Structure formats: C-alpha cells, structure tokens
C-alpha cells in the first residue's frame, strides 16, 4: 500500500512538471505508470545501425591494370614510328630549311654558307634516315641543292642509294628529274644511271614518258657523257614517234643535241624533229 501511494505521488509530480510540454507523452497520467525502459533496440536504431553497416566505402578502388599488349597498355614489343616522329626527323627539317633558302631570288653569301652547312648535315644523317624520305622529299632536296649550286658528294651519294633501293616506288617523271638534277650538279653515279636506263627502257614504262621526261632524261646522259648500255635511247625514240605533235621546239632541240653528243644516229628521229 505504501509503495502504491509513493508511485502515485511520483506520477503526479512528473505530470505537474511536464504539463503542457510538447514532448509530454500522451496517456501519461497518474493512473498509468511510465513506459518501461526499452531493453531491445528500436526499429529506428536498428535502421541506423544497418545503414551504417551497409554504407559504401569512400575510398575508391584501385585502378585496373590492362594486360600487356592491349591498346590501353604498353606493349613489350616496339611500336612503329608515328606520323609526328617522321615529320620531326632532323634531316627532313634541314631539307625544308634548304627549300626555303632556294625559294629566294638571290641568296646572300651568308645564306649560301648556311646552305652548305645544311647539305653537310643532311649528308651525315641521310644514311640513317632514308626511311623517313619519300620520292617527293628526295626530288625537292635535289631541286633545292641544284638551285643553290650545292654539290655535296656524300649527300648526293645517299640520294642515289635511296633511288636505287626504292626505284619501283618513284613516279617515272621523278626518276627523269632525279637524273637531270644530278647531271646539272655534275654528279655521276654509274650504278644509278645504268639502273635507270634498264628500268625505263622497259616498253611499258617507256610508253608512259612524256616529251618533257625524255628531254630531261637524255640530257642527263649526254651531260654526264654516260652512254646507256640498254636500249633506252631506242625506246625513247620509239615513244617520240607516237607523241611528235606534243614536242615543243626547246625540247626537240635538247633531244637532238643529246642524241648527237651520245653518238646515237637515228635517221627517223632526226627527220621527224628537224
């Protein structure tokens, strides 16, 4: 009985203290004892605990390493040189600088000295960088050297080696111009001139030569006093018969003069062009 009276007195004190409080639990009267303290975690506590346990880690996973040889990874084998590496070749850069000097109307003494140093540097590098040069690059280099009157033998020999190695890839007109430029520089490479004569004397190739190509070609042999051992001159004369209306006066004079210097007598050709 005394315990019951004490409990009611305690409830009355609590109710009077928290009367009107917004958090005063409903139904908490003197007749009802306060709710027992929970001995098990509530649903909200369990939700918080489960959320905390299932939260993903903020540390990013380590990047995956691609297998060797894949596109994103580095292959152990050597990769081919890119188009940018080829364009940045030292010999090609020097060749372009030489072409810039050759475009000027009159080169000063300092520019001619620079052109000579460029040719020397190209001659040193060209043997190891022949694969970076195309037919157009070789022809441009020869044309620039010819205009600047730069006759550097190691460079010209390296150019001749390039033509000999890749003659099939050269256009026919480019081969004729290579021979013409070498002749104007006074550089005679017997192996190259013989190989050109054999290559261009083939009927299917000789039939594609223009009068300008033939004039450039036979002038080179006459200028170097190098008589072709193949049937090149006969093949060129045969080709000129089919395009005689396209032969201009200057080219006709060059062809006749070159055949005369080489001691080649072709009455049909002389009668047609005279």
PDB file of C-alpha atoms in Angstrom:
ATOM      1  CA  UNK A   1       0.000   0.000   0.000  1.00  0.00           C
ATOM      2  CA  UNK A   2       2.775   2.401   0.855  1.00  0.00           C
ATOM      3  CA  UNK A   3       4.525   1.545  -2.435  1.00  0.00           C
ATOM      4  CA  UNK A   4       1.354   2.354  -4.400  1.00  0.00           C
ATOM      5  CA  UNK A   5       0.937   5.751  -2.682  1.00  0.00           C
ATOM      6  CA  UNK A   6       4.568   6.609  -3.396  1.00  0.00           C
ATOM      7  CA  UNK A   7       4.161   5.707  -7.056  1.00  0.00           C
ATOM      8  CA  UNK A   8       1.053   7.895  -7.440  1.00  0.00           C
ATOM      9  CA  UNK A   9       2.817  10.801  -5.754  1.00  0.00           C
ATOM     10  CA  UNK A  10       5.754  10.436  -8.129  1.00  0.00           C
ATOM     11  CA  UNK A  11       3.470  10.362 -11.169  1.00  0.00           C
ATOM     12  CA  UNK A  12       1.623  13.453 -10.002  1.00  0.00           C
ATOM     13  CA  UNK A  13       4.910  15.308  -9.595  1.00  0.00           C
ATOM     14  CA  UNK A  14       6.090  14.344 -13.057  1.00  0.00           C
ATOM     15  CA  UNK A  15       2.731  15.314 -14.615  1.00  0.00           C
ATOM     16  CA  UNK A  16       2.690  18.680 -12.950  1.00  0.00           C
ATOM     17  CA  UNK A  17       6.277  19.346 -14.048  1.00  0.00           C
ATOM     18  CA  UNK A  18       5.819  18.410 -17.708  1.00  0.00           C
ATOM     19  CA  UNK A  19       2.253  19.672 -18.090  1.00  0.00           C
ATOM     20  CA  UNK A  20       1.913  21.486 -21.466  1.00  0.00           C
ATOM     21  CA  UNK A  21       5.294  20.348 -22.624  1.00  0.00           C
ATOM     22  CA  UNK A  22       5.176  19.486 -26.376  1.00  0.00           C
ATOM     23  CA  UNK A  23       7.035  16.230 -25.774  1.00  0.00           C
ATOM     24  CA  UNK A  24       4.851  15.120 -22.877  1.00  0.00           C
ATOM     25  CA  UNK A  25       3.823  11.597 -23.836  1.00  0.00           C
ATOM     26  CA  UNK A  26       0.138  11.067 -24.388  1.00  0.00           C
ATOM     27  CA  UNK A  27      -1.716   8.920 -21.895  1.00  0.00           C
ATOM     28  CA  UNK A  28       0.921   9.525 -19.232  1.00  0.00           C
ATOM     29  CA  UNK A  29      -1.293  10.035 -16.238  1.00  0.00           C
ATOM     30  CA  UNK A  30      -1.077   9.295 -12.609  1.00  0.00           C
ATOM     31  CA  UNK A  31      -3.097   6.178 -13.180  1.00  0.00           C
ATOM     32  CA  UNK A  32      -0.656   4.752 -15.680  1.00  0.00           C
ATOM     33  CA  UNK A  33       2.951   4.148 -14.828  1.00  0.00           C
ATOM     34  CA  UNK A  34       5.677   5.489 -17.122  1.00  0.00           C
ATOM     35  CA  UNK A  35       6.574   3.210 -20.004  1.00  0.00           C
ATOM     36  CA  UNK A  36       9.358   0.801 -19.174  1.00  0.00           C
ATOM     37  CA  UNK A  37      12.831   1.500 -20.471  1.00  0.00           C
ATOM     38  CA  UNK A  38      13.329  -0.446 -23.698  1.00  0.00           C
ATOM     39  CA  UNK A  39      15.661  -3.337 -23.361  1.00  0.00           C
ATOM     40  CA  UNK A  40      15.888  -4.013 -27.135  1.00  0.00           C
ATOM     41  CA  UNK A  41      16.947  -1.515 -29.825  1.00  0.00           C
ATOM     42  CA  UNK A  42      14.055   0.226 -31.501  1.00  0.00           C
ATOM     43  CA  UNK A  43      13.327  -0.009 -35.186  1.00  0.00           C
ATOM     44  CA  UNK A  44      14.900   3.400 -35.797  1.00  0.00           C
ATOM     45  CA  UNK A  45      18.061   2.352 -34.001  1.00  0.00           C
ATOM     46  CA  UNK A  46      18.234  -0.828 -35.983  1.00  0.00           C
ATOM     47  CA  UNK A  47      17.744   1.140 -39.211  1.00  0.00           C
ATOM     48  CA  UNK A  48      20.570   3.463 -38.282  1.00  0.00           C
ATOM     49  CA  UNK A  49      22.772   0.538 -37.390  1.00  0.00           C
ATOM     50  CA  UNK A  50      22.010  -1.290 -40.620  1.00  0.00           C
ATOM     51  CA  UNK A  51      22.528   1.847 -42.694  1.00  0.00           C
ATOM     52  CA  UNK A  52      25.868   2.442 -41.068  1.00  0.00           C
ATOM     53  CA  UNK A  53      26.906  -1.139 -41.656  1.00  0.00           C
ATOM     54  CA  UNK A  54      25.892  -1.087 -45.320  1.00  0.00           C
ATOM     55  CA  UNK A  55      27.339   2.328 -46.217  1.00  0.00           C
ATOM     56  CA  UNK A  56      29.804   2.031 -49.086  1.00  0.00           C
ATOM     57  CA  UNK A  57      33.420   2.841 -48.543  1.00  0.00           C
ATOM     58  CA  UNK A  58      34.528   6.309 -49.634  1.00  0.00           C
ATOM     59  CA  UNK A  59      37.948   5.051 -50.675  1.00  0.00           C
ATOM     60  CA  UNK A  60      37.962   4.474 -54.485  1.00  0.00           C
ATOM     61  CA  UNK A  61      39.010   1.044 -55.694  1.00  0.00           C
ATOM     62  CA  UNK A  62      42.492   0.769 -57.206  1.00  0.00           C
ATOM     63  CA  UNK A  63      42.584   1.263 -60.992  1.00  0.00           C
ATOM     64  CA  UNK A  64      42.603  -1.859 -63.042  1.00  0.00           C
ATOM     65  CA  UNK A  65      45.858  -2.602 -64.821  1.00  0.00           C
ATOM     66  CA  UNK A  66      45.362  -3.503 -68.521  1.00  0.00           C
ATOM     67  CA  UNK A  67      47.000  -6.695 -69.672  1.00  0.00           C
ATOM     68  CA  UNK A  68      50.274  -6.434 -71.598  1.00  0.00           C
ATOM     69  CA  UNK A  69      49.832  -5.927 -75.305  1.00  0.00           C
ATOM     70  CA  UNK A  70      46.384  -4.316 -75.026  1.00  0.00           C
ATOM     71  CA  UNK A  71      45.597  -0.987 -76.667  1.00  0.00           C
ATOM     72  CA  UNK A  72      45.492   0.934 -73.410  1.00  0.00           C
ATOM     73  CA  UNK A  73      48.601  -0.707 -72.010  1.00  0.00           C
ATOM     74  CA  UNK A  74      52.163  -0.634 -73.157  1.00  0.00           C
ATOM     75  CA  UNK A  75      53.230  -3.493 -75.279  1.00  0.00           C
ATOM     76  CA  UNK A  76      56.586  -5.070 -74.749  1.00  0.00           C
ATOM     77  CA  UNK A  77      57.211  -5.057 -78.492  1.00  0.00           C
ATOM     78  CA  UNK A  78      58.416  -1.955 -80.291  1.00  0.00           C
ATOM     79  CA  UNK A  79      55.732   0.232 -81.855  1.00  0.00           C
ATOM     80  CA  UNK A  80      56.050   1.768 -85.294  1.00  0.00           C
ATOM     81  CA  UNK A  81      57.062   5.347 -85.530  1.00  0.00           C
ATOM     82  CA  UNK A  82      54.149   7.770 -85.569  1.00  0.00           C
ATOM     83  CA  UNK A  83      53.478  10.298 -88.424  1.00  0.00           C
ATOM     84  CA  UNK A  84      54.631  13.097 -85.953  1.00  0.00           C
ATOM     85  CA  UNK A  85      58.043  11.464 -85.307  1.00  0.00           C
ATOM     86  CA  UNK A  86      58.619  11.141 -89.070  1.00  0.00           C
ATOM     87  CA  UNK A  87      57.742  14.816 -89.618  1.00  0.00           C
ATOM     88  CA  UNK A  88      60.210  15.864 -86.890  1.00  0.00           C
ATOM     89  CA  UNK A  89      63.116  13.985 -88.455  1.00  0.00           C
ATOM     90  CA  UNK A  90      66.259  16.172 -88.326  1.00  0.00           C
ATOM     91  CA  UNK A  91      67.117  15.501 -91.980  1.00  0.00           C
ATOM     92  CA  UNK A  92      63.621  16.449 -93.119  1.00  0.00           C
ATOM     93  CA  UNK A  93      63.750  19.661 -91.112  1.00  0.00           C
ATOM     94  CA  UNK A  94      67.060  20.556 -92.708  1.00  0.00           C
ATOM     95  CA  UNK A  95      65.692  19.731 -96.156  1.00  0.00           C
ATOM     96  CA  UNK A  96      62.748  22.082 -95.609  1.00  0.00           C
ATOM     97  CA  UNK A  97      65.123  24.832 -94.491  1.00  0.00           C
ATOM     98  CA  UNK A  98      67.171  24.299 -97.649  1.00  0.00           C
ATOM     99  CA  UNK A  99      63.985  24.593 -99.728  1.00  0.00           C
ATOM    100  CA  UNK A 100      63.188  27.903 -98.010  1.00  0.00           C
ATOM    101  CA  UNK A 101      66.614  29.240 -98.972  1.00  0.00           C
ATOM    102  CA  UNK A 102      66.180  28.051-102.559  1.00  0.00           C
ATOM    103  CA  UNK A 103      62.889  29.938-102.977  1.00  0.00           C
ATOM    104  CA  UNK A 104      64.621  33.292-102.585  1.00  0.00           C
ATOM    105  CA  UNK A 105      65.550  35.146-105.740  1.00  0.00           C
ATOM    106  CA  UNK A 106      69.157  35.810-104.818  1.00  0.00           C
ATOM    107  CA  UNK A 107      70.877  34.106-101.923  1.00  0.00           C
ATOM    108  CA  UNK A 108      73.395  36.157 -99.980  1.00  0.00           C
ATOM    109  CA  UNK A 109      76.838  34.874 -99.099  1.00  0.00           C
ATOM    110  CA  UNK A 110      75.728  34.044 -95.564  1.00  0.00           C
ATOM    111  CA  UNK A 111      72.769  32.084 -96.898  1.00  0.00           C
ATOM    112  CA  UNK A 112      74.999  30.123 -99.265  1.00  0.00           C
ATOM    113  CA  UNK A 113      77.256  29.242 -96.346  1.00  0.00           C
ATOM    114  CA  UNK A 114      74.199  28.122 -94.401  1.00  0.00           C
ATOM    115  CA  UNK A 115      73.075  26.028 -97.380  1.00  0.00           C
ATOM    116  CA  UNK A 116      76.483  24.345 -97.481  1.00  0.00           C
ATOM    117  CA  UNK A 117      76.330  23.507 -93.788  1.00  0.00           C
ATOM    118  CA  UNK A 118      72.815  22.144 -94.244  1.00  0.00           C
ATOM    119  CA  UNK A 119      73.957  19.877 -97.077  1.00  0.00           C
ATOM    120  CA  UNK A 120      76.844  18.598 -94.967  1.00  0.00           C
ATOM    121  CA  UNK A 121      74.485  17.853 -92.069  1.00  0.00           C
ATOM    122  CA  UNK A 122      71.986  16.142 -94.369  1.00  0.00           C
ATOM    123  CA  UNK A 123      74.759  14.018 -95.848  1.00  0.00           C
ATOM    124  CA  UNK A 124      75.668  12.787 -92.365  1.00  0.00           C
ATOM    125  CA  UNK A 125      72.094  12.000 -91.340  1.00  0.00           C
ATOM    126  CA  UNK A 126      70.577  10.807 -94.573  1.00  0.00           C
ATOM    127  CA  UNK A 127      72.035   7.306 -94.474  1.00  0.00           C
ATOM    128  CA  UNK A 128      70.365   6.573 -91.144  1.00  0.00           C
ATOM    129  CA  UNK A 129      67.132   8.390 -92.021  1.00  0.00           C
ATOM    130  CA  UNK A 130      66.491   7.210 -95.573  1.00  0.00           C
ATOM    131  CA  UNK A 131      63.256   5.535 -94.498  1.00  0.00           C
ATOM    132  CA  UNK A 132      61.785   8.914 -93.493  1.00  0.00           C
ATOM    133  CA  UNK A 133      62.202  10.326 -97.024  1.00  0.00           C
ATOM    134  CA  UNK A 134      59.647   9.856 -99.782  1.00  0.00           C
ATOM    135  CA  UNK A 135      60.194  10.344-103.505  1.00  0.00           C
ATOM    136  CA  UNK A 136      58.796  13.883-103.314  1.00  0.00           C
ATOM    137  CA  UNK A 137      61.181  14.730-100.451  1.00  0.00           C
ATOM    138  CA  UNK A 138      64.204  13.476-102.393  1.00  0.00           C
ATOM    139  CA  UNK A 139      63.169  15.386-105.501  1.00  0.00           C
ATOM    140  CA  UNK A 140      62.651  18.590-103.503  1.00  0.00           C
ATOM    141  CA  UNK A 141      66.045  18.180-101.845  1.00  0.00           C
ATOM    142  CA  UNK A 142      67.781  17.705-105.195  1.00  0.00           C
ATOM    143  CA  UNK A 143      65.951  20.652-106.771  1.00  0.00           C
ATOM    144  CA  UNK A 144      66.936  22.926-103.874  1.00  0.00           C
ATOM    145  CA  UNK A 145      70.567  21.831-103.983  1.00  0.00           C
ATOM    146  CA  UNK A 146      70.646  22.356-107.725  1.00  0.00           C
ATOM    147  CA  UNK A 147      69.224  25.878-107.485  1.00  0.00           C
ATOM    148  CA  UNK A 148      71.665  26.784-104.716  1.00  0.00           C
ATOM    149  CA  UNK A 149      74.537  25.108-106.630  1.00  0.00           C
ATOM    150  CA  UNK A 150      75.389  22.901-103.674  1.00  0.00           C
ATOM    151  CA  UNK A 151      77.307  19.815-104.810  1.00  0.00           C
ATOM    152  CA  UNK A 152      77.966  17.845-101.640  1.00  0.00           C
ATOM    153  CA  UNK A 153      79.057  14.373-102.739  1.00  0.00           C
ATOM    154  CA  UNK A 154      78.076  12.379 -99.583  1.00  0.00           C
ATOM    155  CA  UNK A 155      74.551  13.811 -99.745  1.00  0.00           C
ATOM    156  CA  UNK A 156      74.236  13.064-103.471  1.00  0.00           C
ATOM    157  CA  UNK A 157      75.526   9.522-102.978  1.00  0.00           C
ATOM    158  CA  UNK A 158      72.968   8.974-100.210  1.00  0.00           C
ATOM    159  CA  UNK A 159      70.225  10.229-102.537  1.00  0.00           C
ATOM    160  CA  UNK A 160      71.387   7.860-105.258  1.00  0.00           C
ATOM    161  CA  UNK A 161      71.255   4.982-102.757  1.00  0.00           C
ATOM    162  CA  UNK A 162      67.690   5.955-101.845  1.00  0.00           C
ATOM    163  CA  UNK A 163      66.615   5.915-105.505  1.00  0.00           C
ATOM    164  CA  UNK A 164      68.304   2.581-106.143  1.00  0.00           C
ATOM    165  CA  UNK A 165      66.602   0.980-103.181  1.00  0.00           C
ATOM    166  CA  UNK A 166      63.088   2.301-103.885  1.00  0.00           C
ATOM    167  CA  UNK A 167      63.079   2.860-107.637  1.00  0.00           C
ATOM    168  CA  UNK A 168      59.798   0.991-108.116  1.00  0.00           C
ATOM    169  CA  UNK A 169      58.020   3.423-105.774  1.00  0.00           C
ATOM    170  CA  UNK A 170      59.199   6.506-107.703  1.00  0.00           C
ATOM    171  CA  UNK A 171      56.955   8.068-110.348  1.00  0.00           C
ATOM    172  CA  UNK A 172      58.520   7.958-113.807  1.00  0.00           C
ATOM    173  CA  UNK A 173      58.744  11.726-114.138  1.00  0.00           C
ATOM    174  CA  UNK A 174      60.517  11.885-110.751  1.00  0.00           C
ATOM    175  CA  UNK A 175      63.177   9.432-111.938  1.00  0.00           C
ATOM    176  CA  UNK A 176      63.807  11.572-115.016  1.00  0.00           C
ATOM    177  CA  UNK A 177      64.092  14.694-112.868  1.00  0.00           C
ATOM    178  CA  UNK A 178      66.465  12.987-110.441  1.00  0.00           C
ATOM    179  CA  UNK A 179      68.792  12.077-113.315  1.00  0.00           C
ATOM    180  CA  UNK A 180      68.514  15.599-114.741  1.00  0.00           C
ATOM    181  CA  UNK A 181      69.318  17.317-111.426  1.00  0.00           C
ATOM    182  CA  UNK A 182      72.277  15.056-110.736  1.00  0.00           C
ATOM    183  CA  UNK A 183      73.619  15.820-114.205  1.00  0.00           C
ATOM    184  CA  UNK A 184      73.237  19.563-113.697  1.00  0.00           C
ATOM    185  CA  UNK A 185      75.217  19.204-110.463  1.00  0.00           C
ATOM    186  CA  UNK A 186      77.856  17.218-112.333  1.00  0.00           C
ATOM    187  CA  UNK A 187      77.441  14.154-110.131  1.00  0.00           C
ATOM    188  CA  UNK A 188      77.848  10.871-111.983  1.00  0.00           C
ATOM    189  CA  UNK A 189      76.751   7.700-110.242  1.00  0.00           C
ATOM    190  CA  UNK A 190      77.331   4.898-112.724  1.00  0.00           C
ATOM    191  CA  UNK A 191      75.297   2.353-110.832  1.00  0.00           C
ATOM    192  CA  UNK A 192      72.272   4.638-110.665  1.00  0.00           C
ATOM    193  CA  UNK A 193      72.479   5.714-114.314  1.00  0.00           C
ATOM    194  CA  UNK A 194      72.726   2.117-115.516  1.00  0.00           C
ATOM    195  CA  UNK A 195      69.842   1.047-113.300  1.00  0.00           C
ATOM    196  CA  UNK A 196      67.686   3.928-114.545  1.00  0.00           C
ATOM    197  CA  UNK A 197      68.432   3.015-118.172  1.00  0.00           C
ATOM    198  CA  UNK A 198      67.419  -0.613-117.628  1.00  0.00           C
ATOM    199  CA  UNK A 199      64.318   0.335-115.675  1.00  0.00           C
ATOM    200  CA  UNK A 200      62.988   2.997-118.041  1.00  0.00           C
ATOM    201  CA  UNK A 201      63.837   1.110-121.253  1.00  0.00           C
ATOM    202  CA  UNK A 202      61.121  -1.422-120.434  1.00  0.00           C
ATOM    203  CA  UNK A 203      58.419  -0.814-123.137  1.00  0.00           C
ATOM    204  CA  UNK A 204      55.515  -0.451-120.702  1.00  0.00           C
ATOM    205  CA  UNK A 205      57.393   2.293-118.811  1.00  0.00           C
ATOM    206  CA  UNK A 206      58.945   3.999-121.839  1.00  0.00           C
ATOM    207  CA  UNK A 207      55.484   4.236-123.368  1.00  0.00           C
ATOM    208  CA  UNK A 208      54.353   6.422-120.441  1.00  0.00           C
ATOM    209  CA  UNK A 209      57.128   9.023-120.754  1.00  0.00           C
ATOM    210  CA  UNK A 210      56.227  12.482-121.983  1.00  0.00           C
ATOM    211  CA  UNK A 211      58.411  14.561-124.333  1.00  0.00           C
ATOM    212  CA  UNK A 212      59.497  16.652-121.329  1.00  0.00           C
ATOM    213  CA  UNK A 213      60.505  13.495-119.450  1.00  0.00           C
ATOM    214  CA  UNK A 214      62.523  12.216-122.407  1.00  0.00           C
ATOM    215  CA  UNK A 215      64.238  15.565-122.918  1.00  0.00           C
ATOM    216  CA  UNK A 216      65.226  15.687-119.227  1.00  0.00           C
ATOM    217  CA  UNK A 217      66.436  12.085-119.301  1.00  0.00           C
ATOM    218  CA  UNK A 218      68.545  12.105-122.455  1.00  0.00           C
ATOM    219  CA  UNK A 219      70.045  15.472-121.456  1.00  0.00           C
ATOM    220  CA  UNK A 220      71.286  13.845-118.223  1.00  0.00           C
ATOM    221  CA  UNK A 221      73.080  11.046-120.074  1.00  0.00           C
ATOM    222  CA  UNK A 222      74.579  13.467-122.579  1.00  0.00           C
ATOM    223  CA  UNK A 223      75.672  15.917-119.886  1.00  0.00           C
ATOM    224  CA  UNK A 224      77.436  13.175-117.933  1.00  0.00           C
ATOM    225  CA  UNK A 225      78.793  11.522-121.106  1.00  0.00           C
ATOM    226  CA  UNK A 226      77.277   8.283-119.919  1.00  0.00           C
ATOM    227  CA  UNK A 227      76.019   6.166-122.806  1.00  0.00           C
ATOM    228  CA  UNK A 228      73.266   3.833-121.598  1.00  0.00           C
ATOM    229  CA  UNK A 229      74.130   0.208-122.183  1.00  0.00           C
ATOM    230  CA  UNK A 230      70.466  -0.778-122.563  1.00  0.00           C
ATOM    231  CA  UNK A 231      68.032   0.070-125.355  1.00  0.00           C
ATOM    232  CA  UNK A 232      66.889   3.248-123.593  1.00  0.00           C
ATOM    233  CA  UNK A 233      67.605   5.606-126.492  1.00  0.00           C
ATOM    234  CA  UNK A 234      65.804   3.351-128.966  1.00  0.00           C
ATOM    235  CA  UNK A 235      62.813   3.071-126.637  1.00  0.00           C
ATOM    236  CA  UNK A 236      62.671   6.849-126.227  1.00  0.00           C
ATOM    237  CA  UNK A 237      62.839   7.384-129.985  1.00  0.00           C
ATOM    238  CA  UNK A 238      60.006   4.915-130.471  1.00  0.00           C
ATOM    239  CA  UNK A 239      57.935   6.721-127.856  1.00  0.00           C
ATOM    240  CA  UNK A 240      58.518  10.099-129.524  1.00  0.00           C
ATOM    241  CA  UNK A 241      57.023   8.817-132.762  1.00  0.00           C
ATOM    242  CA  UNK A 242      53.660   8.422-131.057  1.00  0.00           C
ATOM    243  CA  UNK A 243      53.623  11.909-129.497  1.00  0.00           C
ATOM    244  CA  UNK A 244      55.517  14.000-132.059  1.00  0.00           C
ATOM    245  CA  UNK A 245      52.774  16.635-132.105  1.00  0.00           C
ATOM    246  CA  UNK A 246      53.387  17.304-128.398  1.00  0.00           C
ATOM    247  CA  UNK A 247      57.118  18.002-128.783  1.00  0.00           C
ATOM    248  CA  UNK A 248      57.898  21.687-128.445  1.00  0.00           C
ATOM    249  CA  UNK A 249      60.795  23.491-130.083  1.00  0.00           C
ATOM    250  CA  UNK A 250      63.072  23.721-126.994  1.00  0.00           C
ATOM    251  CA  UNK A 251      62.546  20.064-126.113  1.00  0.00           C
ATOM    252  CA  UNK A 252      63.173  18.991-129.720  1.00  0.00           C
ATOM    253  CA  UNK A 253      66.473  20.893-129.700  1.00  0.00           C
ATOM    254  CA  UNK A 254      67.531  19.304-126.398  1.00  0.00           C
ATOM    255  CA  UNK A 255      66.703  15.809-127.637  1.00  0.00           C
ATOM    256  CA  UNK A 256      68.561  16.232-130.941  1.00  0.00           C
ATOM    257  CA  UNK A 257      71.595  17.762-129.256  1.00  0.00           C
ATOM    258  CA  UNK A 258      71.693  14.986-126.616  1.00  0.00           C
ATOM    259  CA  UNK A 259      71.480  12.195-129.206  1.00  0.00           C
ATOM    260  CA  UNK A 260      74.298  13.835-131.146  1.00  0.00           C
ATOM    261  CA  UNK A 261      76.542  14.089-128.061  1.00  0.00           C
ATOM    262  CA  UNK A 262      75.935  10.432-127.287  1.00  0.00           C
ATOM    263  CA  UNK A 263      76.800   9.464-130.869  1.00  0.00           C
ATOM    264  CA  UNK A 264      73.368   7.981-131.403  1.00  0.00           C
ATOM    265  CA  UNK A 265      72.301   8.214-135.036  1.00  0.00           C
ATOM    266  CA  UNK A 266      68.589   7.710-135.596  1.00  0.00           C
ATOM    267  CA  UNK A 267      67.583   8.976-139.052  1.00  0.00           C
ATOM    268  CA  UNK A 268      63.871   8.576-138.394  1.00  0.00           C
ATOM    269  CA  UNK A 269      64.027  10.604-135.181  1.00  0.00           C
ATOM    270  CA  UNK A 270      66.224  13.319-136.709  1.00  0.00           C
ATOM    271  CA  UNK A 271      63.972  13.572-139.730  1.00  0.00           C
ATOM    272  CA  UNK A 272      60.878  13.861-137.538  1.00  0.00           C
ATOM    273  CA  UNK A 273      62.267  16.551-135.217  1.00  0.00           C
ATOM    274  CA  UNK A 274      64.284  18.605-137.719  1.00  0.00           C
TER     275      UNK A 274
END
